[in-house]
GROMACS .gro file of C-alpha atoms in nm:
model
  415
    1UNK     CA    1   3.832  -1.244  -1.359
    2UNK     CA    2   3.660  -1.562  -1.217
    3UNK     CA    3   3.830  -1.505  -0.942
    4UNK     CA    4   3.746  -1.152  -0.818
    5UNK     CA    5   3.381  -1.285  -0.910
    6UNK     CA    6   3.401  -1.537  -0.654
    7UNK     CA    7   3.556  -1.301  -0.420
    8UNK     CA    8   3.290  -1.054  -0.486
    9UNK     CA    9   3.000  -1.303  -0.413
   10UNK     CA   10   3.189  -1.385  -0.073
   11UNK     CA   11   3.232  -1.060  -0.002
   12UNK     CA   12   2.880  -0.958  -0.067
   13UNK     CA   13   2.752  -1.224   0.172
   14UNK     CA   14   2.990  -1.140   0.464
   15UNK     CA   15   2.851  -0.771   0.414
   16UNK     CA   16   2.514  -0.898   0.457
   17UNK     CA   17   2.575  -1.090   0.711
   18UNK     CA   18   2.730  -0.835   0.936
   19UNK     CA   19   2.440  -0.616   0.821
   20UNK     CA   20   2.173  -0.833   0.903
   21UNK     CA   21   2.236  -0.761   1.297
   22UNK     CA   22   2.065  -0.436   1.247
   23UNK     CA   23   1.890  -0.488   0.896
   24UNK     CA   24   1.577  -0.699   0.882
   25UNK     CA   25   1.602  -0.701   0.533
   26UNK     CA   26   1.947  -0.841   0.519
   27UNK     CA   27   1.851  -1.100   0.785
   28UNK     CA   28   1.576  -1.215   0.628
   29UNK     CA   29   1.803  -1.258   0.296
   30UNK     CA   30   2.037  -1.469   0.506
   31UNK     CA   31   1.843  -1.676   0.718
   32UNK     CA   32   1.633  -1.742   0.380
   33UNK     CA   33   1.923  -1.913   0.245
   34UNK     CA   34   2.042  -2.114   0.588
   35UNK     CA   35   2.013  -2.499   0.481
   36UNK     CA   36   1.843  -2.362   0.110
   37UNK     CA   37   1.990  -2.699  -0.053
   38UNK     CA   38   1.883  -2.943   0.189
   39UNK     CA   39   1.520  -2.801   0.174
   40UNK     CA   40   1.503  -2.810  -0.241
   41UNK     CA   41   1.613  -3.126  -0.217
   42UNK     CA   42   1.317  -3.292   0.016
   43UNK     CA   43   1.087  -3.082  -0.186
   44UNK     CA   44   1.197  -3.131  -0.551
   45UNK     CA   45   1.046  -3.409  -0.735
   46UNK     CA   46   1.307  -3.617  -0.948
   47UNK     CA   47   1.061  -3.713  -1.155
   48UNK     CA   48   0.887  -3.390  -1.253
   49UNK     CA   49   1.040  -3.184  -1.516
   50UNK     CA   50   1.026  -2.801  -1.397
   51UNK     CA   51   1.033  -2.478  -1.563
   52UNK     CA   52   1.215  -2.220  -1.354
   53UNK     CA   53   1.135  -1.874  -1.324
   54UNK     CA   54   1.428  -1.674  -1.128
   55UNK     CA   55   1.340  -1.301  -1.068
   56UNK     CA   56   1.569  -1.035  -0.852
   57UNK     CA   57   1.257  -0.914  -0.697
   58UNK     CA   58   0.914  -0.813  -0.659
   59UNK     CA   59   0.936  -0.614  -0.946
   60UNK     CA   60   1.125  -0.832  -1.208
   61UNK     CA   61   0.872  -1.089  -1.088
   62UNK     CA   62   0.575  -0.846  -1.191
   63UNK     CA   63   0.759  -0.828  -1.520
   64UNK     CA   64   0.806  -1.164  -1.604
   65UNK     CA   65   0.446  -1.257  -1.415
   66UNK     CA   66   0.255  -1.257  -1.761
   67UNK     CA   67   0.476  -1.517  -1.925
   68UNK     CA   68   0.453  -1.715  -1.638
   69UNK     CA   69   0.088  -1.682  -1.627
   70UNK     CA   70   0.011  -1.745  -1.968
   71UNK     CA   71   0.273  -2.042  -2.047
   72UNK     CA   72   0.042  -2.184  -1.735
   73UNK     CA   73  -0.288  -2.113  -1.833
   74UNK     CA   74  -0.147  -2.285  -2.195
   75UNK     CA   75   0.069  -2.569  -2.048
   76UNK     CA   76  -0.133  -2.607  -1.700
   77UNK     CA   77   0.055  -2.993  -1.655
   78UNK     CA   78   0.408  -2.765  -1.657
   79UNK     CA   79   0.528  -2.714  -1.275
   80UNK     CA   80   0.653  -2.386  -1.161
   81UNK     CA   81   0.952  -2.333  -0.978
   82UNK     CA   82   1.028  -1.940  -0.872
   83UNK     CA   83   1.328  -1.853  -0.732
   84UNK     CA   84   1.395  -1.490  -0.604
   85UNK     CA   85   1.716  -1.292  -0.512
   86UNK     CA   86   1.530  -1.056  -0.293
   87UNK     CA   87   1.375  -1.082   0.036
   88UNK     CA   88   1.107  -0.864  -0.097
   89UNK     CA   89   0.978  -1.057  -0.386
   90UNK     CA   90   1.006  -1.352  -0.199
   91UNK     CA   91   0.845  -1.272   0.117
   92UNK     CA   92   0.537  -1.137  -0.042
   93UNK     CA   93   0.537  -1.400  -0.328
   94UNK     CA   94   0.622  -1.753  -0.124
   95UNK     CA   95   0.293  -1.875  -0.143
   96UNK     CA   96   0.206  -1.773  -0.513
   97UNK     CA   97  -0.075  -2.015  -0.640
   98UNK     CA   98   0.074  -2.082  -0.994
   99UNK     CA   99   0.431  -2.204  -0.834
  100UNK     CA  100   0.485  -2.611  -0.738
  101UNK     CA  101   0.794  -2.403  -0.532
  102UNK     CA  102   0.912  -2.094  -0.445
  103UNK     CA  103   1.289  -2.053  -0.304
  104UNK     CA  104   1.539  -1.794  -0.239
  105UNK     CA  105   1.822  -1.851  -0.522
  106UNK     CA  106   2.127  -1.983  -0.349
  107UNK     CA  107   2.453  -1.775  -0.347
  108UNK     CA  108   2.609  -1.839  -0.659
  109UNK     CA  109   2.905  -2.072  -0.616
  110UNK     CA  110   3.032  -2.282  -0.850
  111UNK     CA  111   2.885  -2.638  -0.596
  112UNK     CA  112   2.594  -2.431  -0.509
  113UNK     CA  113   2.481  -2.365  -0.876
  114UNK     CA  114   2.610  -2.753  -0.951
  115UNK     CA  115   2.404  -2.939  -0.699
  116UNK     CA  116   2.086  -2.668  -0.770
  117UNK     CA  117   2.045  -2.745  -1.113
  118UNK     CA  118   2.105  -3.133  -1.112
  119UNK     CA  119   1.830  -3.154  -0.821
  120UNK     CA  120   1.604  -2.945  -1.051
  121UNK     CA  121   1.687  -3.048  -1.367
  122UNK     CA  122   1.490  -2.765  -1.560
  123UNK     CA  123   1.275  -2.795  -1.885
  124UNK     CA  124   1.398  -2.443  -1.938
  125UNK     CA  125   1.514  -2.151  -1.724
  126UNK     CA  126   1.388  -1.760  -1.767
  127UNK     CA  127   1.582  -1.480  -1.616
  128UNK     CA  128   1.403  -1.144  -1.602
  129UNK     CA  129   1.596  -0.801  -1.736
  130UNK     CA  130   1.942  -0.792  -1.540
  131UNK     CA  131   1.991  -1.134  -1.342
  132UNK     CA  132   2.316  -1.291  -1.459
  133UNK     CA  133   2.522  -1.559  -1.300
  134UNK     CA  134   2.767  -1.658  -1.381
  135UNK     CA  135   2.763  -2.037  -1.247
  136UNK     CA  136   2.422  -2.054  -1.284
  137UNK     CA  137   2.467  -1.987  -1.619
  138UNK     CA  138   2.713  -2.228  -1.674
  139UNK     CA  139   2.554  -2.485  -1.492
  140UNK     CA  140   2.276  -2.480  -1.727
  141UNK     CA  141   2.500  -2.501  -1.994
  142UNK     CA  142   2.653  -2.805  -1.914
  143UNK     CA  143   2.342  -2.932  -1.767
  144UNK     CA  144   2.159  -2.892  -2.146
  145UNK     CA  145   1.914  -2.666  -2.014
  146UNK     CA  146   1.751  -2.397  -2.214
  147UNK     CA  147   1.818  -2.056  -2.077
  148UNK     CA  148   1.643  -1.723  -2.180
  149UNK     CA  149   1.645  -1.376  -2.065
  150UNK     CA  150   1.343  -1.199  -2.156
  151UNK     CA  151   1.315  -0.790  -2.115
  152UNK     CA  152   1.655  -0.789  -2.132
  153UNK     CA  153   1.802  -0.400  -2.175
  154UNK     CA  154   2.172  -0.320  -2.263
  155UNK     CA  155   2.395  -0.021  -2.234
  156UNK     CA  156   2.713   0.080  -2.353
  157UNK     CA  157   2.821   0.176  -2.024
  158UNK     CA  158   2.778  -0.196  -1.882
  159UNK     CA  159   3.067  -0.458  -1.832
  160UNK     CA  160   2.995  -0.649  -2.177
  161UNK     CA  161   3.108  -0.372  -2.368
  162UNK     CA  162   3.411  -0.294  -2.159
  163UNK     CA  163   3.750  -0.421  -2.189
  164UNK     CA  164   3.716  -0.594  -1.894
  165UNK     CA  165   3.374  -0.767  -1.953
  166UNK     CA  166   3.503  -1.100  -2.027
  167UNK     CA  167   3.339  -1.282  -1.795
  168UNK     CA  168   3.044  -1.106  -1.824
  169UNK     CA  169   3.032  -1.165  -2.272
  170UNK     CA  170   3.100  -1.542  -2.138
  171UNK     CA  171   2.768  -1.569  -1.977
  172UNK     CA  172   2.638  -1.442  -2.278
  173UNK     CA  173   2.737  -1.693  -2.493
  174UNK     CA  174   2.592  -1.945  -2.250
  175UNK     CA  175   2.251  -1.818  -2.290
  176UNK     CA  176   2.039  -2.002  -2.553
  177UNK     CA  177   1.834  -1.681  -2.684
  178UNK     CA  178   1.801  -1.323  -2.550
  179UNK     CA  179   1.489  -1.123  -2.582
  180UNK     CA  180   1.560  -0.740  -2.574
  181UNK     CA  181   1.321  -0.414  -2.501
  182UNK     CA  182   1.482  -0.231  -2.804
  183UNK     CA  183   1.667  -0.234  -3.119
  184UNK     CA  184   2.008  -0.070  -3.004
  185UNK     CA  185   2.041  -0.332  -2.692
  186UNK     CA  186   2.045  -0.540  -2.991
  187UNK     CA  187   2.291  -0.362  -3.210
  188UNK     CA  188   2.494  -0.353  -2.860
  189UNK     CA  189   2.489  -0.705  -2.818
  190UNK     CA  190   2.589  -0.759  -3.201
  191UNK     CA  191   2.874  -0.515  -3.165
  192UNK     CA  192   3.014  -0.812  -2.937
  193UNK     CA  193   2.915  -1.123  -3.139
  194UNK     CA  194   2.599  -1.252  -2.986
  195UNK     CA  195   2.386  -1.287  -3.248
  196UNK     CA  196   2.056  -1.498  -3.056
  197UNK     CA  197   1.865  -1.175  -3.035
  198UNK     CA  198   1.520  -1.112  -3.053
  199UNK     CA  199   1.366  -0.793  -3.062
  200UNK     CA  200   1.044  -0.851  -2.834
  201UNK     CA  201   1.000  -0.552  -2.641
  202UNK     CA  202   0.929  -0.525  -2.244
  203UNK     CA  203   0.710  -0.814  -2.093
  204UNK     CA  204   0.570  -0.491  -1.822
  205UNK     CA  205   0.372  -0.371  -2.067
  206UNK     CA  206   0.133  -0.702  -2.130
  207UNK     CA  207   0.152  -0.677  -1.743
  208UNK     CA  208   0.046  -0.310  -1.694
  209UNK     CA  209  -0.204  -0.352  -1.955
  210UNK     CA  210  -0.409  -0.640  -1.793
  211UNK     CA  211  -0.413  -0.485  -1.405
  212UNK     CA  212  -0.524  -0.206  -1.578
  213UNK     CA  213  -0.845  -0.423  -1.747
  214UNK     CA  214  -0.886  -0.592  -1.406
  215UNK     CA  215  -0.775  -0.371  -1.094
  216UNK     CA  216  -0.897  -0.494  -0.774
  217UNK     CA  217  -1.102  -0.260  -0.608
  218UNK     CA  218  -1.021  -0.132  -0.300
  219UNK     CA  219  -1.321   0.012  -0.139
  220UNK     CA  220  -1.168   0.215   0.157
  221UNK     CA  221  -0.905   0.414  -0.094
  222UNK     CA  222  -1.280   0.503  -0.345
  223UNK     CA  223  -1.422   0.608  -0.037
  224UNK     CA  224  -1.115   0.851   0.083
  225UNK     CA  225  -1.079   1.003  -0.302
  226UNK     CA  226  -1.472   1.034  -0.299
  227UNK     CA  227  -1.550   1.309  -0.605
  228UNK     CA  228  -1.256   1.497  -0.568
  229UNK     CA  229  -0.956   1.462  -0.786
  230UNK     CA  230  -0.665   1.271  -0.668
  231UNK     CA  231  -0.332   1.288  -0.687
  232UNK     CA  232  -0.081   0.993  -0.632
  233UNK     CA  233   0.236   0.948  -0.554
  234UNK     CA  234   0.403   0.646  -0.603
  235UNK     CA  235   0.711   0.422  -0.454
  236UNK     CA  236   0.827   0.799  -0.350
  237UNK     CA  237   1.141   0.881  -0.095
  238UNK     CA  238   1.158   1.172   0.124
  239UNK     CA  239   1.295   1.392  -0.135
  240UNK     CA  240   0.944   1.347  -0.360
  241UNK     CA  241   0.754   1.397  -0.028
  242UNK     CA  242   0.892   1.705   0.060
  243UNK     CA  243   0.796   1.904  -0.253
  244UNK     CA  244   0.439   1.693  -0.288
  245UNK     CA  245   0.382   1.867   0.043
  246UNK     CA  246   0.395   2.202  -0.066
  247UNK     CA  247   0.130   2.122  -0.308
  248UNK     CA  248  -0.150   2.058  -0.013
  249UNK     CA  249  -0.211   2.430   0.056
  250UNK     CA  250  -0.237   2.558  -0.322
  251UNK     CA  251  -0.453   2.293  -0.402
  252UNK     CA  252  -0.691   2.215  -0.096
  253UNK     CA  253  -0.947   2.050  -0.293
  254UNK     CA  254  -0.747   1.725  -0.439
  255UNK     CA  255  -0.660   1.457  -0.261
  256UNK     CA  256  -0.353   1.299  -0.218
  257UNK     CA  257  -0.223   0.967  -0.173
  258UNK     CA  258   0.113   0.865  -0.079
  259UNK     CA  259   0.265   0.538  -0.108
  260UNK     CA  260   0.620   0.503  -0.064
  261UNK     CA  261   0.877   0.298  -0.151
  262UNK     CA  262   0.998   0.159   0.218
  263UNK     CA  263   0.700   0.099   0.415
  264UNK     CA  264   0.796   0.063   0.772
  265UNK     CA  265   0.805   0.237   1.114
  266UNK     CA  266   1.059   0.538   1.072
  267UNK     CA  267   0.892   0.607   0.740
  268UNK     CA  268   0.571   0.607   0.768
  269UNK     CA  269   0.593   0.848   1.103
  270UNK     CA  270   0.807   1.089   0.910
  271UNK     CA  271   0.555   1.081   0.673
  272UNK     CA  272   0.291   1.152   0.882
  273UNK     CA  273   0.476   1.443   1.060
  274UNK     CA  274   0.522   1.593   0.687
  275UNK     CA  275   0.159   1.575   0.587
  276UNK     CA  276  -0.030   1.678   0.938
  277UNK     CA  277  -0.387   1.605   0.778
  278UNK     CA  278  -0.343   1.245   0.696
  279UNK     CA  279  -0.455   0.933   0.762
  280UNK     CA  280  -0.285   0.579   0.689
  281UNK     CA  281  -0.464   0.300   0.495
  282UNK     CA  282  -0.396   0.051   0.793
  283UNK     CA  283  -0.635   0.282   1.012
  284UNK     CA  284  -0.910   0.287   0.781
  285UNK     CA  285  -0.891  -0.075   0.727
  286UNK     CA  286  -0.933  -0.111   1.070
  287UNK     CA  287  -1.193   0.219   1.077
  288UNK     CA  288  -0.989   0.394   1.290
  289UNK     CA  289  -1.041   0.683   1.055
  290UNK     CA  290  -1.086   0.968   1.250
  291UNK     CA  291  -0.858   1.244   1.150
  292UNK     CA  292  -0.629   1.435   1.418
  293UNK     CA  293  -0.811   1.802   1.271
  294UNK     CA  294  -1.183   1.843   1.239
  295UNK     CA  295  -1.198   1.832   0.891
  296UNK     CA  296  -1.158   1.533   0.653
  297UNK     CA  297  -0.797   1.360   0.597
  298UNK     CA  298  -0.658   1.562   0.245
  299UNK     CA  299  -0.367   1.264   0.306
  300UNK     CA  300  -0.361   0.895   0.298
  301UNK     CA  301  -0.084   0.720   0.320
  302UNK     CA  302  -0.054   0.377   0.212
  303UNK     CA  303   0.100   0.136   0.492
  304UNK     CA  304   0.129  -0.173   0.263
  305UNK     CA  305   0.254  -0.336   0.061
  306UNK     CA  306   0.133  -0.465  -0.297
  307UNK     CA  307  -0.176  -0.283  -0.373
  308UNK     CA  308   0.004   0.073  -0.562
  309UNK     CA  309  -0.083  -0.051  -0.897
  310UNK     CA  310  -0.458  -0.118  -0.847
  311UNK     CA  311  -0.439   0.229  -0.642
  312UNK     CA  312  -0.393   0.393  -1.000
  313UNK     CA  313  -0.736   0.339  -1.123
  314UNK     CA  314  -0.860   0.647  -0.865
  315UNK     CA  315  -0.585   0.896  -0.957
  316UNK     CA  316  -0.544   1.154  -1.155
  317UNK     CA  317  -0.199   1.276  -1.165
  318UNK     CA  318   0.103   1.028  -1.047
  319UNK     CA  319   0.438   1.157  -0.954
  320UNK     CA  320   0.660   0.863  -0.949
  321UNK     CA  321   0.943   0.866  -0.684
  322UNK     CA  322   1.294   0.793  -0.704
  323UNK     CA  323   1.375   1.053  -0.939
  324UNK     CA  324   1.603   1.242  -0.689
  325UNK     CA  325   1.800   0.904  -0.601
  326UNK     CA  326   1.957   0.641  -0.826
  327UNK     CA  327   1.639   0.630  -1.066
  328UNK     CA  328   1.254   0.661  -1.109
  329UNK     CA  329   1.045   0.371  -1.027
  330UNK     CA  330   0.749   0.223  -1.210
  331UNK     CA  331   0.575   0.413  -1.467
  332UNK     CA  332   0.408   0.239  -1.677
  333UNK     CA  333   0.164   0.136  -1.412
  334UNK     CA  334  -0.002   0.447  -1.399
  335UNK     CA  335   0.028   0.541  -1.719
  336UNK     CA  336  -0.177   0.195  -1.813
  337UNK     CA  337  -0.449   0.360  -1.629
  338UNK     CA  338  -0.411   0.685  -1.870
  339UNK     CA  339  -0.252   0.951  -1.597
  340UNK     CA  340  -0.049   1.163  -1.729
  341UNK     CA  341   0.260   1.131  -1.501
  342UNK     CA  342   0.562   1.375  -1.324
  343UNK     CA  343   0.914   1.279  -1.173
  344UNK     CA  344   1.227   1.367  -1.100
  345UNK     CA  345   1.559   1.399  -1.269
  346UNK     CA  346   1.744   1.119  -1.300
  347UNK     CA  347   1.503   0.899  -1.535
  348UNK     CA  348   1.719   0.917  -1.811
  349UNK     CA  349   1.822   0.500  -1.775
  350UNK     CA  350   1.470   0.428  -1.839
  351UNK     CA  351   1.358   0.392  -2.186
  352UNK     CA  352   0.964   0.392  -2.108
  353UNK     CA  353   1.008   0.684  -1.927
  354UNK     CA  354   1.214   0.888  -2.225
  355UNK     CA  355   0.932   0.772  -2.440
  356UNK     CA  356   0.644   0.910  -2.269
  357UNK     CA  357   0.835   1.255  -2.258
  358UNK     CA  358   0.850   1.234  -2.628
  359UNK     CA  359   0.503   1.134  -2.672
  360UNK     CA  360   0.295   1.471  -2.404
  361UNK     CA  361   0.273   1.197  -2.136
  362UNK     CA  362   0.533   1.257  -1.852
  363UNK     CA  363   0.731   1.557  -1.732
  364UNK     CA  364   1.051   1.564  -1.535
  365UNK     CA  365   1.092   1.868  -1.247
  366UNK     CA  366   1.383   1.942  -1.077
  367UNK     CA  367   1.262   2.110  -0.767
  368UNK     CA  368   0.945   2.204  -0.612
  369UNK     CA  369   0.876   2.526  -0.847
  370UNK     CA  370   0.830   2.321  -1.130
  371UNK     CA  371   0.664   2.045  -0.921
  372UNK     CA  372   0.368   2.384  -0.900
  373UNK     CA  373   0.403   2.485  -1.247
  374UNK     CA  374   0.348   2.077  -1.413
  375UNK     CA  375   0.072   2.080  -1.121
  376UNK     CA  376  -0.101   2.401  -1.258
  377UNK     CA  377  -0.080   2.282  -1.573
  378UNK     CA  378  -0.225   1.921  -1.534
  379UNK     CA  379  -0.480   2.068  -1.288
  380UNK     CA  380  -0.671   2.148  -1.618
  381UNK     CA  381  -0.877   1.888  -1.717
  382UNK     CA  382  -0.851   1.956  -2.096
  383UNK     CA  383  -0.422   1.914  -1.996
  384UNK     CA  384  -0.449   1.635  -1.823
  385UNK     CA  385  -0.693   1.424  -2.064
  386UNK     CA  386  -0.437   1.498  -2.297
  387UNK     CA  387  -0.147   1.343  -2.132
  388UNK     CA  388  -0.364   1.090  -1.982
  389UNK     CA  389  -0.491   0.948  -2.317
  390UNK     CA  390  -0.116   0.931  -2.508
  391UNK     CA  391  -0.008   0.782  -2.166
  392UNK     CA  392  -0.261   0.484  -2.244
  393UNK     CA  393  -0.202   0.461  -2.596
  394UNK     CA  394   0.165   0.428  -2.530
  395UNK     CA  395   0.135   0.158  -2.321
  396UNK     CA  396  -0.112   0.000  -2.559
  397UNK     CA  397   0.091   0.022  -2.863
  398UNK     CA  398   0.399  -0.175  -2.672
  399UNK     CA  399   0.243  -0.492  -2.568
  400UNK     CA  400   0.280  -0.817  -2.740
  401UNK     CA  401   0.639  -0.928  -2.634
  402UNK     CA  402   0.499  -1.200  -2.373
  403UNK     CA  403   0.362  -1.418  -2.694
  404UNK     CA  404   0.632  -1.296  -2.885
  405UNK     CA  405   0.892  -1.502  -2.634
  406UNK     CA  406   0.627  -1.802  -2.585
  407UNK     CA  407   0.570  -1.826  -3.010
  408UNK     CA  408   0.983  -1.882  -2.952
  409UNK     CA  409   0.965  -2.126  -2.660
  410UNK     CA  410   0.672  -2.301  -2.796
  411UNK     CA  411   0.823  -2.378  -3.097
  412UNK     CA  412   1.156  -2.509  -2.984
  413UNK     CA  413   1.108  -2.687  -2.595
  414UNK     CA  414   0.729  -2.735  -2.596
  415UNK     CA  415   0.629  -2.941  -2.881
   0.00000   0.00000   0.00000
């Protein structure tokens, strides 16, 4: 099984590489790791003792930011070392204030992960919801090194539960304590023998929760909404596009805001051909604003990147892409802000998003006709306060598991 592993990770990075002639992404992911060693090792101080943070991406890192944050604010002589998988957490989040480093995580090898650890020599390590590797696991093992996964959510469908999930129990066992969303990842993970289980519940939700108590206000988006009501969507594809558009003519006196989940060139411009009466956030930045029709932009569209979850606090209604692809995106960040939220079908994976079903705050649609009927619906104020108001108290009622994990940590590697 180690084996294939290995061949897998080679694999991957040969894929990539060939990739990365036409992929920016995938160049930037290779190039990020081109000498990655040599560089930790003239920036690593021997004689600090680091806690590392390794997150797959922007997101994961947004999920495990409030633990970071707080064991910082509690512990400010710790130093921070982030590592990311992803060229897009890393790229946005190299320069993050509350980090002594930020890298990309070297291809896991059995000499990478080796050499890694015994220049860092960790305090503790925290991996975020679904990171696991295998030598970095075991490298931390043998190196004495705390490791925790916090968020963590299991399935029955996933390799540890499968007759071939070996390798993948073996990393379990290497891990010194896993915090989990819910109580049946926990029964899951019992099923199997690992026992070092805490139910903590999702780290996102302390997250979502503060930006909600302290958006950053973005001027030129509160000017474009102006009185009228406003509805987002977020992280959305071309298939949530296509039936938001059809929305524009029945309902002429919202606003809408799109922010997808790609932002660059193609996108955007197919974007823009899609919703004729638009405007993109770049322009008005630059007060370019002028709309191609004589009447006000009904459209913006959101250029860049980072600013969707303080864009919540002047919505609405937010339809959350992804829904029509492998999964829905985030949303618990609008529903922090109390909008009662739509998406698409395939949300089912996603336990937040079940739960707000259940509790009058999201609906699913599976095509643009019930896209217009949820819209009619929440168009209502009365509907809409409704759904907006158990969307807040749902996220409200799940914080908590960001002290939860640092009571743990505290108590055992900080004393």
């Amino acid at each position: 099984m180690l084996f294939l592993y290995d061949a897998g990770i080679r694999l991957y990075t040969l894929l990539i590489a060939l990739v990365s002639l036409k992929n920016k992404k995938a160049a930037l992911w290779l190039k990020g790791r081109k000498g990655i060693l040599e560089r930790i090792e003239t920036s690593i101080d021997k004689n600090k003792r680091y806690t590392w943070f390794h997150f797959a991406s922007l997101g994961e890192f947004e999920q495990g930011r409030p633990v970071l944050e707080k064991l910082k604010a509690d512990h400010p002589e710790t130093s921070i070392v982030i590592t990311f998988f992803s060229p897009s957490g890393y790229e946005i989040r190299k320069n993050y204030a509350l980090a002594e480093h930020v890298f990309y995580l070297p291809i896991d090898t059995r000499s990478n992960a080796r050499k890694f650890v015994s220049l860092l020599n960790p305090t503790i390590a925290v991996f975020t919801k679904y990171e696991y590797w295998y030598h970095y696991f075991e490298a931390l093992h043998d190196n004495n090194t705390p490791l925790y996964i916090i968020s963590g959510i299991f399935r029955k469908e996933q390799a540890f539960f499968k007759w071939y999930g070996s390798l993948h129990r073996k990393m379990l066992g290497w891990v010194s304590h896993v915090f989990v969303q819910n109580k049946e990842s926990k029964e899951l993970l019992s099923g199997i023998g690992v026992d070092h289980v805490t139910v903590s519940g999702d780290t996102r939700f302390d997250r979502v929760e503060f930006n909600a108590k302290n958006p950053i206000e973005i001027k030129v988006v509160e000017e474009f909404c102006g009185d009228s009501p406003v509805f987002i969507g977020g992280s959305t594809w071309a298939e949530d596009e296509k039936i938001i558009s059809l929305l524009l003519i029945i309902y002429p006196k919202w606003k809408f805001i799109i922010a997808p989940h790609e932002v660059n060139t193609d996108r955007i411009e197919g974007i823009e051909k899609l919703f004729s009466n638009s405007v993109k956030f770049s322009s008005i930045q630059k007060q370019e604003d002028k709309a191609q029709t004589n009447e006000a932009p009904q459209v913006l569209i959101i250029d860049s990147i980072g600013i969707l979850s303080s864009i919540y606090q002047y919505g609405h209604i937010a339809y959350i892409g992804g829904g029509f692809g492998v999964g829905i995106h985030n949303t618990l960040e609008a529903a922090a802000f109390g909008l009662p939220v739509i998406f698409g079908p395939n949300y089912t994976k996603f336990m937040e998003a079940v739960e707000l079903i259940k509790n009058g705050a999201a609906f699913t649609v599976k095509d643009s006709d019930e896209l217009k009927l949820q819209m009619e619906l929440l168009s209502k104020e009365e509907n809409r306060i409704k759904s907006g108001s158990s969307a807040r108290e749902y996220v409200n009622s799940n914080t908590g598991a960001t002290q939860s994990f640092l009571n743990f940590i505290y108590h055992k590697d900080f004393n």
